[in-house]
């Protein structure tokens, strides 16, 4: 269960849970874990290794890496 809510067009909002990593959330959302830097920039994150549980992140429309 991804618990994604649709909002702002094609932008997904997800709440970080214990054990989540940005790479894992990117893989679940896009099927591509290499989009972490783009998602981090979109959310104005300086570091994304330890994102606290409960943090809400936005996942914009991005394309998978080719």
PDB file of N, CA and C in Angstrom:
ATOM      1  N   UNK A   1       0.837  -1.189   0.000  1.00  0.00           N
ATOM      2  CA  UNK A   1       0.000   0.000   0.000  1.00  0.00           C
ATOM      3  C   UNK A   1       0.880   1.250   0.000  1.00  0.00           C
ATOM      4  N   UNK A   2       0.826   2.011  -1.067  1.00  0.00           N
ATOM      5  CA  UNK A   2       1.680   3.184  -1.199  1.00  0.00           C
ATOM      6  C   UNK A   2       1.139   4.396  -0.460  1.00  0.00           C
ATOM      7  N   UNK A   3      -0.151   4.388  -0.144  1.00  0.00           N
ATOM      8  CA  UNK A   3      -0.785   5.497   0.560  1.00  0.00           C
ATOM      9  C   UNK A   3      -0.479   6.842  -0.094  1.00  0.00           C
ATOM     10  N   UNK A   4      -0.639   6.885  -1.396  1.00  0.00           N
ATOM     11  CA  UNK A   4      -0.437   8.127  -2.133  1.00  0.00           C
ATOM     12  C   UNK A   4      -1.769   8.838  -2.257  1.00  0.00           C
ATOM     13  N   UNK A   5      -1.718  10.138  -2.152  1.00  0.00           N
ATOM     14  CA  UNK A   5      -2.923  10.915  -2.402  1.00  0.00           C
ATOM     15  C   UNK A   5      -2.668  11.824  -3.596  1.00  0.00           C
ATOM     16  N   UNK A   6      -3.635  11.868  -4.477  1.00  0.00           N
ATOM     17  CA  UNK A   6      -3.522  12.662  -5.690  1.00  0.00           C
ATOM     18  C   UNK A   6      -3.798  14.114  -5.329  1.00  0.00           C
ATOM     19  N   UNK A   7      -2.990  14.996  -5.823  1.00  0.00           N
ATOM     20  CA  UNK A   7      -3.211  16.417  -5.590  1.00  0.00           C
ATOM     21  C   UNK A   7      -2.298  17.213  -6.493  1.00  0.00           C
ATOM     22  N   UNK A   8      -2.607  18.443  -6.745  1.00  0.00           N
ATOM     23  CA  UNK A   8      -1.778  19.313  -7.577  1.00  0.00           C
ATOM     24  C   UNK A   8      -1.469  18.694  -8.935  1.00  0.00           C
ATOM     25  N   UNK A   9      -2.461  18.143  -9.601  1.00  0.00           N
ATOM     26  CA  UNK A   9      -2.227  17.541 -10.914  1.00  0.00           C
ATOM     27  C   UNK A   9      -1.552  16.197 -10.783  1.00  0.00           C
ATOM     28  N   UNK A  10      -0.370  16.074 -11.369  1.00  0.00           N
ATOM     29  CA  UNK A  10       0.357  14.810 -11.358  1.00  0.00           C
ATOM     30  C   UNK A  10       1.391  14.724 -10.245  1.00  0.00           C
ATOM     31  N   UNK A  11       1.280  15.543  -9.234  1.00  0.00           N
ATOM     32  CA  UNK A  11       2.212  15.500  -8.113  1.00  0.00           C
ATOM     33  C   UNK A  11       1.618  14.612  -7.023  1.00  0.00           C
ATOM     34  N   UNK A  12       2.431  13.664  -6.541  1.00  0.00           N
ATOM     35  CA  UNK A  12       2.006  12.783  -5.459  1.00  0.00           C
ATOM     36  C   UNK A  12       2.563  13.290  -4.138  1.00  0.00           C
ATOM     37  N   UNK A  13       1.755  13.178  -3.092  1.00  0.00           N
ATOM     38  CA  UNK A  13       2.222  13.522  -1.753  1.00  0.00           C
ATOM     39  C   UNK A  13       2.318  12.232  -0.962  1.00  0.00           C
ATOM     40  N   UNK A  14       3.481  12.020  -0.338  1.00  0.00           N
ATOM     41  CA  UNK A  14       3.694  10.807   0.458  1.00  0.00           C
ATOM     42  C   UNK A  14       4.251  11.191   1.808  1.00  0.00           C
ATOM     43  N   UNK A  15       3.869  10.457   2.811  1.00  0.00           N
ATOM     44  CA  UNK A  15       4.409  10.665   4.144  1.00  0.00           C
ATOM     45  C   UNK A  15       5.443   9.585   4.413  1.00  0.00           C
ATOM     46  N   UNK A  16       6.625  10.018   4.849  1.00  0.00           N
ATOM     47  CA  UNK A  16       7.716   9.099   5.147  1.00  0.00           C
ATOM     48  C   UNK A  16       7.353   8.291   6.389  1.00  0.00           C
ATOM     49  N   UNK A  17       7.580   6.971   6.298  1.00  0.00           N
ATOM     50  CA  UNK A  17       7.351   6.063   7.425  1.00  0.00           C
ATOM     51  C   UNK A  17       8.700   5.542   7.915  1.00  0.00           C
ATOM     52  N   UNK A  18       8.736   5.017   9.140  1.00  0.00           N
ATOM     53  CA  UNK A  18       9.963   4.425   9.671  1.00  0.00           C
ATOM     54  C   UNK A  18      10.523   3.414   8.683  1.00  0.00           C
ATOM     55  N   UNK A  19      11.814   3.500   8.416  1.00  0.00           N
ATOM     56  CA  UNK A  19      12.466   2.560   7.516  1.00  0.00           C
ATOM     57  C   UNK A  19      12.475   2.993   6.060  1.00  0.00           C
ATOM     58  N   UNK A  20      11.710   4.033   5.722  1.00  0.00           N
ATOM     59  CA  UNK A  20      11.694   4.523   4.339  1.00  0.00           C
ATOM     60  C   UNK A  20      12.993   5.257   4.010  1.00  0.00           C
ATOM     61  N   UNK A  21      13.411   5.134   2.777  1.00  0.00           N
ATOM     62  CA  UNK A  21      14.503   5.952   2.244  1.00  0.00           C
ATOM     63  C   UNK A  21      13.956   6.657   1.017  1.00  0.00           C
ATOM     64  N   UNK A  22      14.606   7.743   0.637  1.00  0.00           N
ATOM     65  CA  UNK A  22      14.146   8.454  -0.546  1.00  0.00           C
ATOM     66  C   UNK A  22      14.292   7.572  -1.780  1.00  0.00           C
ATOM     67  N   UNK A  23      15.344   6.786  -1.845  1.00  0.00           N
ATOM     68  CA  UNK A  23      15.529   5.872  -2.981  1.00  0.00           C
ATOM     69  C   UNK A  23      14.382   4.867  -3.060  1.00  0.00           C
ATOM     70  N   UNK A  24      13.984   4.328  -1.911  1.00  0.00           N
ATOM     71  CA  UNK A  24      12.873   3.364  -1.878  1.00  0.00           C
ATOM     72  C   UNK A  24      11.571   4.018  -2.329  1.00  0.00           C
ATOM     73  N   UNK A  25      11.300   5.226  -1.832  1.00  0.00           N
ATOM     74  CA  UNK A  25      10.076   5.926  -2.212  1.00  0.00           C
ATOM     75  C   UNK A  25      10.080   6.278  -3.697  1.00  0.00           C
ATOM     76  N   UNK A  26      11.243   6.658  -4.232  1.00  0.00           N
ATOM     77  CA  UNK A  26      11.341   6.949  -5.668  1.00  0.00           C
ATOM     78  C   UNK A  26      11.080   5.690  -6.485  1.00  0.00           C
ATOM     79  N   UNK A  27      11.607   4.555  -6.027  1.00  0.00           N
ATOM     80  CA  UNK A  27      11.379   3.308  -6.752  1.00  0.00           C
ATOM     81  C   UNK A  27       9.896   2.940  -6.727  1.00  0.00           C
ATOM     82  N   UNK A  28       9.260   3.075  -5.563  1.00  0.00           N
ATOM     83  CA  UNK A  28       7.840   2.740  -5.460  1.00  0.00           C
ATOM     84  C   UNK A  28       6.971   3.686  -6.288  1.00  0.00           C
ATOM     85  N   UNK A  29       7.373   4.954  -6.361  1.00  0.00           N
ATOM     86  CA  UNK A  29       6.578   5.957  -7.067  1.00  0.00           C
ATOM     87  C   UNK A  29       6.812   5.928  -8.569  1.00  0.00           C
ATOM     88  N   UNK A  30       8.080   5.854  -8.967  1.00  0.00           N
ATOM     89  CA  UNK A  30       8.447   5.973 -10.386  1.00  0.00           C
ATOM     90  C   UNK A  30       8.947   4.680 -11.022  1.00  0.00           C
ATOM     91  N   UNK A  31       9.293   3.687 -10.186  1.00  0.00           N
ATOM     92  CA  UNK A  31       9.942   2.495 -10.721  1.00  0.00           C
ATOM     93  C   UNK A  31      11.406   2.752 -11.019  1.00  0.00           C
ATOM     94  N   UNK A  32      11.974   3.812 -10.403  1.00  0.00           N
ATOM     95  CA  UNK A  32      13.360   4.218 -10.675  1.00  0.00           C
ATOM     96  C   UNK A  32      13.920   4.914  -9.437  1.00  0.00           C
ATOM     97  N   UNK A  33      14.859   4.259  -8.771  1.00  0.00           N
ATOM     98  CA  UNK A  33      15.435   4.829  -7.552  1.00  0.00           C
ATOM     99  C   UNK A  33      16.488   5.894  -7.825  1.00  0.00           C
ATOM    100  N   UNK A  34      16.869   6.082  -9.077  1.00  0.00           N
ATOM    101  CA  UNK A  34      17.927   7.057  -9.394  1.00  0.00           C
ATOM    102  C   UNK A  34      17.415   8.494  -9.465  1.00  0.00           C
ATOM    103  N   UNK A  35      16.141   8.702  -9.212  1.00  0.00           N
ATOM    104  CA  UNK A  35      15.569  10.055  -9.289  1.00  0.00           C
ATOM    105  C   UNK A  35      15.631  10.785  -7.952  1.00  0.00           C
ATOM    106  N   UNK A  36      16.392  10.267  -6.994  1.00  0.00           N
ATOM    107  CA  UNK A  36      16.434  10.854  -5.650  1.00  0.00           C
ATOM    108  C   UNK A  36      16.888  12.306  -5.650  1.00  0.00           C
ATOM    109  N   UNK A  37      17.903  12.651  -6.423  1.00  0.00           N
ATOM    110  CA  UNK A  37      18.418  14.021  -6.422  1.00  0.00           C
ATOM    111  C   UNK A  37      17.365  15.008  -6.927  1.00  0.00           C
ATOM    112  N   UNK A  38      16.630  14.618  -7.954  1.00  0.00           N
ATOM    113  CA  UNK A  38      15.589  15.497  -8.498  1.00  0.00           C
ATOM    114  C   UNK A  38      14.452  15.690  -7.499  1.00  0.00           C
ATOM    115  N   UNK A  39      14.048  14.624  -6.838  1.00  0.00           N
ATOM    116  CA  UNK A  39      12.974  14.719  -5.847  1.00  0.00           C
ATOM    117  C   UNK A  39      13.454  15.540  -4.642  1.00  0.00           C
ATOM    118  N   UNK A  40      14.695  15.344  -4.230  1.00  0.00           N
ATOM    119  CA  UNK A  40      15.248  16.113  -3.110  1.00  0.00           C
ATOM    120  C   UNK A  40      15.260  17.604  -3.444  1.00  0.00           C
ATOM    121  N   UNK A  41      15.689  17.957  -4.654  1.00  0.00           N
ATOM    122  CA  UNK A  41      15.687  19.370  -5.074  1.00  0.00           C
ATOM    123  C   UNK A  41      14.271  19.935  -5.070  1.00  0.00           C
ATOM    124  N   UNK A  42      13.315  19.178  -5.583  1.00  0.00           N
ATOM    125  CA  UNK A  42      11.925  19.629  -5.650  1.00  0.00           C
ATOM    126  C   UNK A  42      11.375  19.925  -4.255  1.00  0.00           C
ATOM    127  N   UNK A  43      11.841  19.161  -3.254  1.00  0.00           N
ATOM    128  CA  UNK A  43      11.385  19.323  -1.880  1.00  0.00           C
ATOM    129  C   UNK A  43      12.313  20.192  -1.033  1.00  0.00           C
ATOM    130  N   UNK A  44      13.294  20.828  -1.676  1.00  0.00           N
ATOM    131  CA  UNK A  44      14.256  21.694  -0.979  1.00  0.00           C
ATOM    132  C   UNK A  44      14.963  20.986   0.174  1.00  0.00           C
ATOM    133  N   UNK A  45      15.346  19.732  -0.064  1.00  0.00           N
ATOM    134  CA  UNK A  45      16.082  18.971   0.942  1.00  0.00           C
ATOM    135  C   UNK A  45      17.578  19.154   0.719  1.00  0.00           C
ATOM    136  N   UNK A  46      18.300  19.523   1.766  1.00  0.00           N
ATOM    137  CA  UNK A  46      19.755  19.627   1.656  1.00  0.00           C
ATOM    138  C   UNK A  46      20.397  18.250   1.739  1.00  0.00           C
ATOM    139  N   UNK A  47      19.888  17.442   2.603  1.00  0.00           N
ATOM    140  CA  UNK A  47      20.368  16.071   2.739  1.00  0.00           C
ATOM    141  C   UNK A  47      19.166  15.156   2.723  1.00  0.00           C
ATOM    142  N   UNK A  48      19.331  13.991   2.162  1.00  0.00           N
ATOM    143  CA  UNK A  48      18.167  13.105   2.078  1.00  0.00           C
ATOM    144  C   UNK A  48      18.482  11.700   2.554  1.00  0.00           C
ATOM    145  N   UNK A  49      19.561  11.555   3.297  1.00  0.00           N
ATOM    146  CA  UNK A  49      19.907  10.224   3.810  1.00  0.00           C
ATOM    147  C   UNK A  49      19.027   9.833   4.994  1.00  0.00           C
ATOM    148  N   UNK A  50      18.719  10.784   5.864  1.00  0.00           N
ATOM    149  CA  UNK A  50      17.924  10.491   7.067  1.00  0.00           C
ATOM    150  C   UNK A  50      16.736  11.440   7.137  1.00  0.00           C
ATOM    151  N   UNK A  51      15.668  11.075   6.472  1.00  0.00           N
ATOM    152  CA  UNK A  51      14.456  11.892   6.488  1.00  0.00           C
ATOM    153  C   UNK A  51      13.564  11.356   7.611  1.00  0.00           C
ATOM    154  N   UNK A  52      13.199  12.214   8.560  1.00  0.00           N
ATOM    155  CA  UNK A  52      12.403  11.743   9.701  1.00  0.00           C
ATOM    156  C   UNK A  52      11.028  11.205   9.287  1.00  0.00           C
ATOM    157  N   UNK A  53      10.590  10.160   9.979  1.00  0.00           N
ATOM    158  CA  UNK A  53       9.237   9.632   9.768  1.00  0.00           C
ATOM    159  C   UNK A  53       8.243  10.756  10.027  1.00  0.00           C
ATOM    160  N   UNK A  54       7.190  10.795   9.223  1.00  0.00           N
ATOM    161  CA  UNK A  54       6.176  11.834   9.343  1.00  0.00           C
ATOM    162  C   UNK A  54       6.388  12.995   8.391  1.00  0.00           C
ATOM    163  N   UNK A  55       7.588  13.091   7.802  1.00  0.00           N
ATOM    164  CA  UNK A  55       7.866  14.149   6.833  1.00  0.00           C
ATOM    165  C   UNK A  55       7.015  13.923   5.592  1.00  0.00           C
ATOM    166  N   UNK A  56       6.378  14.977   5.095  1.00  0.00           N
ATOM    167  CA  UNK A  56       5.603  14.861   3.858  1.00  0.00           C
ATOM    168  C   UNK A  56       6.461  15.327   2.695  1.00  0.00           C
ATOM    169  N   UNK A  57       6.534  14.504   1.662  1.00  0.00           N
ATOM    170  CA  UNK A  57       7.309  14.805   0.467  1.00  0.00           C
ATOM    171  C   UNK A  57       6.390  14.854  -0.741  1.00  0.00           C
ATOM    172  N   UNK A  58       6.748  15.714  -1.671  1.00  0.00           N
ATOM    173  CA  UNK A  58       6.017  15.793  -2.936  1.00  0.00           C
ATOM    174  C   UNK A  58       6.852  15.124  -4.019  1.00  0.00           C
ATOM    175  N   UNK A  59       6.191  14.347  -4.855  1.00  0.00           N
ATOM    176  CA  UNK A  59       6.831  13.651  -5.962  1.00  0.00           C
ATOM    177  C   UNK A  59       6.256  14.195  -7.271  1.00  0.00           C
ATOM    178  N   UNK A  60       7.035  15.057  -7.953  1.00  0.00           N
ATOM    179  CA  UNK A  60       6.552  15.690  -9.179  1.00  0.00           C
ATOM    180  C   UNK A  60       6.566  14.711 -10.343  1.00  0.00           C
ATOM    181  N   UNK A  61       5.928  15.080 -11.457  1.00  0.00           N
ATOM    182  CA  UNK A  61       6.007  14.207 -12.630  1.00  0.00           C
ATOM    183  C   UNK A  61       7.437  14.194 -13.172  1.00  0.00           C
ATOM    184  N   UNK A  62       8.070  13.053 -13.136  1.00  0.00           N
ATOM    185  CA  UNK A  62       9.431  12.868 -13.658  1.00  0.00           C
ATOM    186  C   UNK A  62       9.452  11.634 -14.542  1.00  0.00           C
ATOM    187  N   UNK A  63      10.394  11.604 -15.448  1.00  0.00           N
ATOM    188  CA  UNK A  63      10.553  10.435 -16.313  1.00  0.00           C
ATOM    189  C   UNK A  63      11.624   9.510 -15.761  1.00  0.00           C
ATOM    190  N   UNK A  64      11.424   8.238 -16.020  1.00  0.00           N
ATOM    191  CA  UNK A  64      12.435   7.246 -15.647  1.00  0.00           C
ATOM    192  C   UNK A  64      13.699   7.494 -16.445  1.00  0.00           C
ATOM    193  N   UNK A  65      14.846   7.167 -15.839  1.00  0.00           N
ATOM    194  CA  UNK A  65      16.115   7.262 -16.545  1.00  0.00           C
ATOM    195  C   UNK A  65      16.142   6.216 -17.648  1.00  0.00           C
ATOM    196  N   UNK A  66      16.756   6.561 -18.722  1.00  0.00           N
ATOM    197  CA  UNK A  66      16.858   5.614 -19.844  1.00  0.00           C
ATOM    198  C   UNK A  66      18.182   4.935 -19.861  1.00  0.00           C
TER     199      UNK A  66
END
